[in-house]
Amino acid sequence: MLSLKQQRFFFICLMLLGISLSVFFFLRGFEEDIIFFYTPSDIITKGMPQKEIRLGGLVKEGSILKEGELLHFTLTDTNHEVRVDYQGLVPNLFREGQGIVAKGRFQSPDHFVAKELLAKHDENYRPPELTKKLEQNQRKSD
């Protein structure tokens, strides 16, 4: 039989293990939502996700092509590019050089089909994650 002190210690260890596992599974469940968007470089390094994601970057200069209801453009993070196709209402702030987030799925590693485009109201807007990654990429290239 265990002494009272050993029983308490055993109980505390079990409680800590239970809490740790609960926190682990809770965070694991929200892992996808913690990342606001992926950049083209993330896709190249981590691989092409098979699920719906948000892809963020800058609309490449000279890449916008509109064919009726279909919009084609290239999203870049200055290191890598992804071709994006979108059919639907285009935000008024959508233009070349603008930071946007496209929600959709990959058809191939360099072809993304978006269901939704998001653009911020401030014309100088760049998502903080993109700004950090652009600065890091610029430092690496210098």
Coordinates of N, CA and C in Angstrom, one line a residue:
M1 N 0.8 -1.2 0.0 CA 0.0 0.0 0.0 C 0.9 1.2 0.0
L2 N 0.5 2.2 -0.7 CA 1.2 3.5 -0.8 C 0.9 4.4 0.4
S3 N 1.9 5.1 0.8 CA 1.7 6.1 1.9 C 0.9 7.2 1.4
L4 N 0.4 8.0 2.3 CA -0.4 9.2 1.9 C 0.4 10.2 1.0
K5 N 1.7 10.3 1.4 CA 2.5 11.2 0.6 C 2.8 10.7 -0.8
Q6 N 2.9 9.4 -0.9 CA 3.1 8.8 -2.3 C 1.8 8.9 -3.1
Q7 N 0.7 8.7 -2.4 CA -0.6 8.8 -3.1 C -0.8 10.2 -3.7
R8 N -0.5 11.2 -2.9 CA -0.6 12.6 -3.3 C 0.3 12.9 -4.5
F9 N 1.6 12.4 -4.4 CA 2.5 12.6 -5.5 C 2.0 12.0 -6.8
F10 N 1.5 10.7 -6.7 CA 1.0 10.0 -7.8 C -0.2 10.7 -8.4
F11 N -1.1 11.2 -7.5 CA -2.3 12.0 -8.0 C -1.8 13.3 -8.7
I12 N -0.9 14.0 -8.2 CA -0.4 15.2 -8.8 C 0.2 14.9 -10.1
C13 N 1.0 13.9 -10.2 CA 1.6 13.5 -11.5 C 0.6 13.2 -12.6
L14 N -0.4 12.4 -12.2 CA -1.5 12.1 -13.1 C -2.3 13.3 -13.5
M15 N -2.5 14.2 -12.6 CA -3.2 15.5 -13.0 C -2.4 16.3 -14.0
L16 N -1.1 16.4 -13.7 CA -0.2 17.2 -14.6 C -0.2 16.5 -16.0
L17 N -0.1 15.2 -16.0 CA -0.1 14.5 -17.3 C -1.4 14.7 -18.0
G18 N -2.5 14.7 -17.3 CA -3.8 14.9 -17.9 C -4.0 16.3 -18.5
I19 N -3.5 17.3 -17.7 CA -3.6 18.7 -18.2 C -2.7 18.9 -19.4
S20 N -1.5 18.3 -19.3 CA -0.5 18.5 -20.4 C -1.1 17.9 -21.7
L21 N -1.7 16.7 -21.6 CA -2.3 16.1 -22.8 C -3.5 16.9 -23.3
S22 N -4.3 17.4 -22.4 CA -5.4 18.3 -22.8 C -5.0 19.5 -23.6
V23 N -3.9 20.2 -23.0 CA -3.4 21.4 -23.7 C -2.8 21.0 -25.1
F24 N -2.1 19.9 -25.1 CA -1.5 19.4 -26.4 C -2.6 19.2 -27.5
F25 N -3.6 18.5 -27.1 CA -4.7 18.2 -28.1 C -5.5 19.4 -28.4
F26 N -5.7 20.3 -27.5 CA -6.4 21.5 -27.7 C -5.6 22.4 -28.8
L27 N -4.3 22.6 -28.5 CA -3.5 23.4 -29.5 C -3.4 22.7 -30.8
R28 N -3.3 21.4 -30.8 CA -3.2 20.6 -32.1 C -4.5 20.8 -32.9
G29 N -5.6 20.9 -32.3 CA -6.9 21.1 -33.0 C -6.9 22.4 -33.6
F30 N -6.3 23.4 -33.1 CA -6.4 24.8 -33.6 C -5.1 25.2 -34.4
E31 N -4.2 24.2 -34.6 CA -3.0 24.5 -35.3 C -3.2 25.2 -36.7
E32 N -4.2 24.7 -37.4 CA -4.5 25.3 -38.7 C -4.9 26.7 -38.6
D33 N -5.7 27.0 -37.6 CA -6.3 28.4 -37.4 C -5.3 29.4 -36.9
I34 N -4.2 28.9 -36.3 CA -3.2 29.8 -35.7 C -2.4 30.5 -36.9
I35 N -2.2 29.7 -38.0 CA -1.5 30.3 -39.1 C -2.6 31.0 -40.0
F36 N -2.4 32.4 -40.1 CA -3.4 33.2 -40.8 C -3.3 32.8 -42.3
F37 N -2.1 32.7 -42.8 CA -2.0 32.4 -44.2 C -0.6 31.8 -44.5
Y38 N -0.4 31.1 -45.6 CA 0.8 30.6 -46.1 C 1.3 31.5 -47.2
T39 N 2.7 31.6 -47.3 CA 3.3 32.3 -48.4 C 3.7 31.3 -49.5
P40 N 3.9 31.8 -50.7 CA 4.4 30.9 -51.7 C 5.7 30.1 -51.3
S41 N 6.6 30.8 -50.6 CA 7.8 30.1 -50.1 C 7.5 29.0 -49.1
D42 N 6.4 29.2 -48.3 CA 6.0 28.2 -47.3 C 5.5 26.9 -48.1
I43 N 4.8 27.1 -49.2 CA 4.3 26.0 -50.0 C 5.5 25.3 -50.6
I44 N 6.5 26.0 -51.1 CA 7.6 25.3 -51.7 C 8.4 24.5 -50.7
T45 N 8.6 25.0 -49.5 CA 9.4 24.3 -48.5 C 8.6 23.3 -47.7
K46 N 7.3 23.5 -47.5 CA 6.5 22.5 -46.7 C 5.7 21.6 -47.5
G47 N 5.6 21.8 -48.8 CA 4.8 21.0 -49.7 C 3.4 21.6 -49.8
M48 N 2.7 21.0 -50.9 CA 1.4 21.5 -51.2 C 0.3 20.9 -50.4
P49 N -0.4 21.7 -49.6 CA -1.5 21.1 -48.8 C -2.7 20.6 -49.6
Q50 N -3.3 19.6 -49.2 CA -4.5 19.0 -49.9 C -5.8 19.6 -49.4
K51 N -5.8 20.5 -48.6 CA -7.0 21.1 -48.0 C -7.1 22.5 -48.4
E52 N -8.2 23.1 -48.0 CA -8.4 24.6 -48.3 C -7.5 25.4 -47.3
I53 N -6.8 26.4 -47.9 CA -5.9 27.2 -47.1 C -6.1 28.7 -47.5
R54 N -5.4 29.5 -46.8 CA -5.3 30.9 -47.2 C -3.8 31.1 -47.6
L55 N -3.7 31.7 -48.8 CA -2.4 32.0 -49.4 C -2.2 33.5 -49.5
G56 N -1.1 34.0 -48.9 CA -0.9 35.5 -48.9 C 0.3 35.9 -49.6
G57 N 0.3 37.1 -50.1 CA 1.5 37.7 -50.8 C 1.1 38.9 -51.5
L58 N 2.0 39.3 -52.4 CA 1.8 40.5 -53.2 C 1.4 40.1 -54.6
V59 N 0.5 40.9 -55.2 CA 0.1 40.7 -56.6 C 1.2 41.2 -57.5
K60 N 1.8 40.3 -58.2 CA 3.0 40.6 -59.1 C 2.6 41.6 -60.1
E61 N 3.5 42.6 -60.3 CA 3.3 43.6 -61.4 C 3.2 43.0 -62.7
G62 N 2.2 43.4 -63.5 CA 2.0 42.9 -64.9 C 1.5 41.5 -65.0
S63 N 0.9 41.0 -63.9 CA 0.5 39.6 -64.0 C -1.0 39.4 -64.0
I64 N -1.8 40.5 -63.9 CA -3.2 40.4 -63.9 C -3.8 40.3 -65.3
L65 N -4.6 39.2 -65.5 CA -5.3 39.0 -66.7 C -6.7 38.6 -66.5
K66 N -7.6 39.4 -67.1 CA -9.1 39.1 -66.8 C -9.7 38.6 -68.1
E67 N -10.3 37.4 -68.0 CA -11.0 36.8 -69.1 C -12.5 36.6 -68.7
G68 N -13.3 37.5 -69.1 CA -14.7 37.5 -68.7 C -14.8 37.5 -67.2
E69 N -15.4 36.5 -66.6 CA -15.6 36.4 -65.1 C -14.4 35.9 -64.4
L70 N -13.4 35.3 -65.2 CA -12.2 34.7 -64.6 C -11.1 35.6 -64.5
L71 N -10.4 35.7 -63.3 CA -9.3 36.5 -63.1 C -8.1 35.7 -62.8
H72 N -7.0 35.9 -63.6 CA -5.7 35.2 -63.4 C -4.7 36.3 -62.9
F73 N -3.9 35.9 -61.9 CA -2.8 36.8 -61.5 C -1.8 35.9 -60.8
T74 N -0.6 36.5 -60.5 CA 0.5 35.8 -59.8 C 0.7 36.4 -58.5
L75 N 0.8 35.6 -57.4 CA 1.0 36.0 -56.1 C 2.4 35.7 -55.7
T76 N 3.2 36.6 -55.2 CA 4.6 36.4 -54.9 C 4.9 36.9 -53.5
D77 N 6.0 36.3 -53.0 CA 6.6 36.8 -51.7 C 8.0 37.3 -52.0
T78 N 8.3 37.6 -53.2 CA 9.6 38.0 -53.7 C 10.6 36.9 -53.9
N79 N 10.4 35.7 -53.3 CA 11.2 34.6 -53.6 C 10.6 33.6 -54.5
H80 N 9.3 33.3 -54.3 CA 8.6 32.3 -55.1 C 7.3 32.9 -55.5
E81 N 6.7 32.3 -56.6 CA 5.4 32.7 -57.1 C 4.5 31.6 -57.3
V82 N 3.2 32.0 -57.2 CA 2.1 31.0 -57.4 C 1.1 31.6 -58.3
R83 N 0.7 30.9 -59.4 CA -0.4 31.4 -60.3 C -1.8 31.2 -59.6
V84 N -2.6 32.2 -59.6 CA -3.9 32.1 -58.9 C -5.0 32.4 -59.9
D85 N -6.0 31.6 -59.9 CA -7.3 31.8 -60.7 C -8.4 32.1 -59.7
Y86 N -9.2 33.1 -60.0 CA -10.3 33.4 -59.2 C -11.5 33.8 -60.0
Q87 N -12.7 33.4 -59.6 CA -13.9 33.8 -60.3 C -14.9 34.3 -59.2
G88 N -15.3 35.5 -59.3 CA -16.1 36.1 -58.3 C -15.9 37.6 -58.3
L89 N -16.5 38.2 -57.2 CA -16.3 39.7 -57.1 C -14.9 40.0 -56.6
V90 N -14.3 40.9 -57.3 CA -12.9 41.3 -57.0 C -13.0 42.5 -56.1
P91 N -12.3 42.5 -55.0 CA -12.3 43.6 -54.0 C -11.8 44.9 -54.8
N92 N -12.4 46.0 -54.4 CA -12.0 47.3 -55.0 C -10.5 47.6 -54.9
L93 N -9.9 47.2 -53.8 CA -8.5 47.5 -53.5 C -7.6 46.5 -54.2
F94 N -8.1 45.5 -55.0 CA -7.2 44.6 -55.6 C -6.5 45.3 -56.8
R95 N -5.2 45.2 -56.8 CA -4.4 45.8 -57.9 C -2.9 45.2 -57.8
E96 N -2.1 45.5 -58.8 CA -0.7 45.1 -58.8 C 0.0 45.7 -57.6
G97 N 0.9 44.9 -57.0 CA 1.6 45.4 -55.8 C 0.9 45.4 -54.5
Q98 N -0.4 45.1 -54.5 CA -1.2 45.0 -53.3 C -1.0 43.7 -52.6
G99 N -1.0 43.8 -51.3 CA -0.9 42.6 -50.4 C -2.3 42.1 -50.3
I100 N -2.5 40.8 -50.6 CA -3.8 40.2 -50.5 C -3.7 38.8 -49.9
V101 N -4.8 38.2 -49.5 CA -4.9 36.9 -49.0 C -6.0 36.2 -49.8
A102 N -5.7 35.1 -50.5 CA -6.6 34.3 -51.3 C -7.0 33.0 -50.5
K103 N -8.2 32.7 -50.4 CA -8.7 31.5 -49.8 C -9.1 30.5 -50.8
G104 N -8.6 29.3 -50.8 CA -8.9 28.3 -51.8 C -8.1 27.0 -51.7
R105 N -7.9 26.3 -52.8 CA -7.1 25.1 -52.9 C -6.1 25.1 -54.0
F106 N -5.0 24.3 -53.8 CA -4.0 24.1 -54.8 C -4.5 23.0 -55.8
Q107 N -4.3 23.3 -57.1 CA -4.5 22.3 -58.2 C -3.2 21.6 -58.5
S108 N -2.1 22.3 -58.4 CA -0.8 21.8 -58.6 C 0.1 22.7 -57.7
P109 N 1.4 22.3 -57.5 CA 2.3 23.1 -56.7 C 2.4 24.6 -57.0
D110 N 2.1 25.0 -58.3 CA 2.3 26.4 -58.7 C 1.0 27.0 -59.2
H111 N -0.2 26.3 -58.9 CA -1.5 26.8 -59.4 C -2.5 26.7 -58.3
F112 N -3.0 27.8 -57.9 CA -4.0 27.9 -56.8 C -5.3 28.4 -57.3
V113 N -6.4 27.8 -56.9 CA -7.7 28.3 -57.3 C -8.4 28.8 -56.1
A114 N -8.7 30.2 -56.1 CA -9.2 30.9 -55.0 C -10.7 31.0 -55.1
K115 N -11.4 30.8 -53.9 CA -12.8 31.0 -53.8 C -13.1 32.4 -53.2
E116 N -12.1 33.0 -52.6 CA -12.3 34.3 -51.9 C -11.0 35.1 -51.9
L117 N -11.1 36.4 -52.1 CA -10.0 37.3 -52.1 C -10.2 38.3 -51.0
L118 N -9.2 38.5 -50.1 CA -9.3 39.5 -49.0 C -8.2 40.6 -49.2
A119 N -8.7 41.8 -49.1 CA -7.7 43.0 -49.2 C -8.1 43.9 -48.1
K120 N -7.1 44.5 -47.5 CA -7.4 45.5 -46.4 C -7.7 46.9 -46.9
H121 N -8.4 47.7 -46.2 CA -8.8 49.0 -46.6 C -7.7 50.0 -46.7
D122 N -6.7 49.9 -45.9 CA -5.6 50.8 -45.9 C -4.7 50.5 -47.1
E123 N -4.4 51.5 -48.0 CA -3.7 51.2 -49.2 C -2.2 50.8 -48.9
N124 N -1.7 51.1 -47.7 CA -0.4 50.7 -47.4 C -0.4 49.4 -46.6
Y125 N -1.5 48.7 -46.5 CA -1.6 47.5 -45.7 C -0.7 46.4 -46.3
R126 N 0.0 45.7 -45.4 CA 0.6 44.5 -45.7 C 0.5 43.7 -44.4
P127 N 0.0 42.5 -44.5 CA -0.1 41.7 -43.2 C 1.3 41.6 -42.5
P128 N 1.3 41.7 -41.2 CA 2.6 41.7 -40.5 C 3.5 40.5 -40.8
E129 N 2.9 39.4 -41.0 CA 3.6 38.2 -41.3 C 4.4 38.3 -42.6
L130 N 3.7 38.9 -43.6 CA 4.3 39.1 -44.9 C 5.4 40.2 -44.9
T131 N 5.2 41.2 -44.1 CA 6.2 42.3 -44.0 C 7.5 41.7 -43.4
K132 N 7.3 40.8 -42.3 CA 8.5 40.2 -41.7 C 9.2 39.3 -42.7
K133 N 8.4 38.5 -43.4 CA 9.0 37.6 -44.4 C 9.7 38.3 -45.5
L134 N 9.1 39.4 -46.0 CA 9.8 40.2 -47.0 C 11.1 40.8 -46.5
E135 N 11.1 41.3 -45.3 CA 12.3 41.8 -44.7 C 13.4 40.7 -44.6
Q136 N 13.0 39.6 -44.1 CA 13.9 38.5 -43.9 C 14.5 38.0 -45.3
N137 N 13.6 37.9 -46.3 CA 14.1 37.6 -47.6 C 15.0 38.6 -48.2
Q138 N 14.8 39.9 -47.9 CA 15.6 40.9 -48.5 C 17.0 40.9 -47.8
R139 N 17.0 40.6 -46.5 CA 18.3 40.5 -45.7 C 19.1 39.3 -46.3
K140 N 18.4 38.2 -46.6 CA 19.1 37.0 -47.1 C 19.8 37.3 -48.5
S141 N 19.0 38.1 -49.3 CA 19.6 38.3 -50.6 C 20.6 39.4 -50.6
D142 N 20.7 40.2 -49.6 CA 21.8 41.2 -49.5 C 23.0 40.7 -49.0

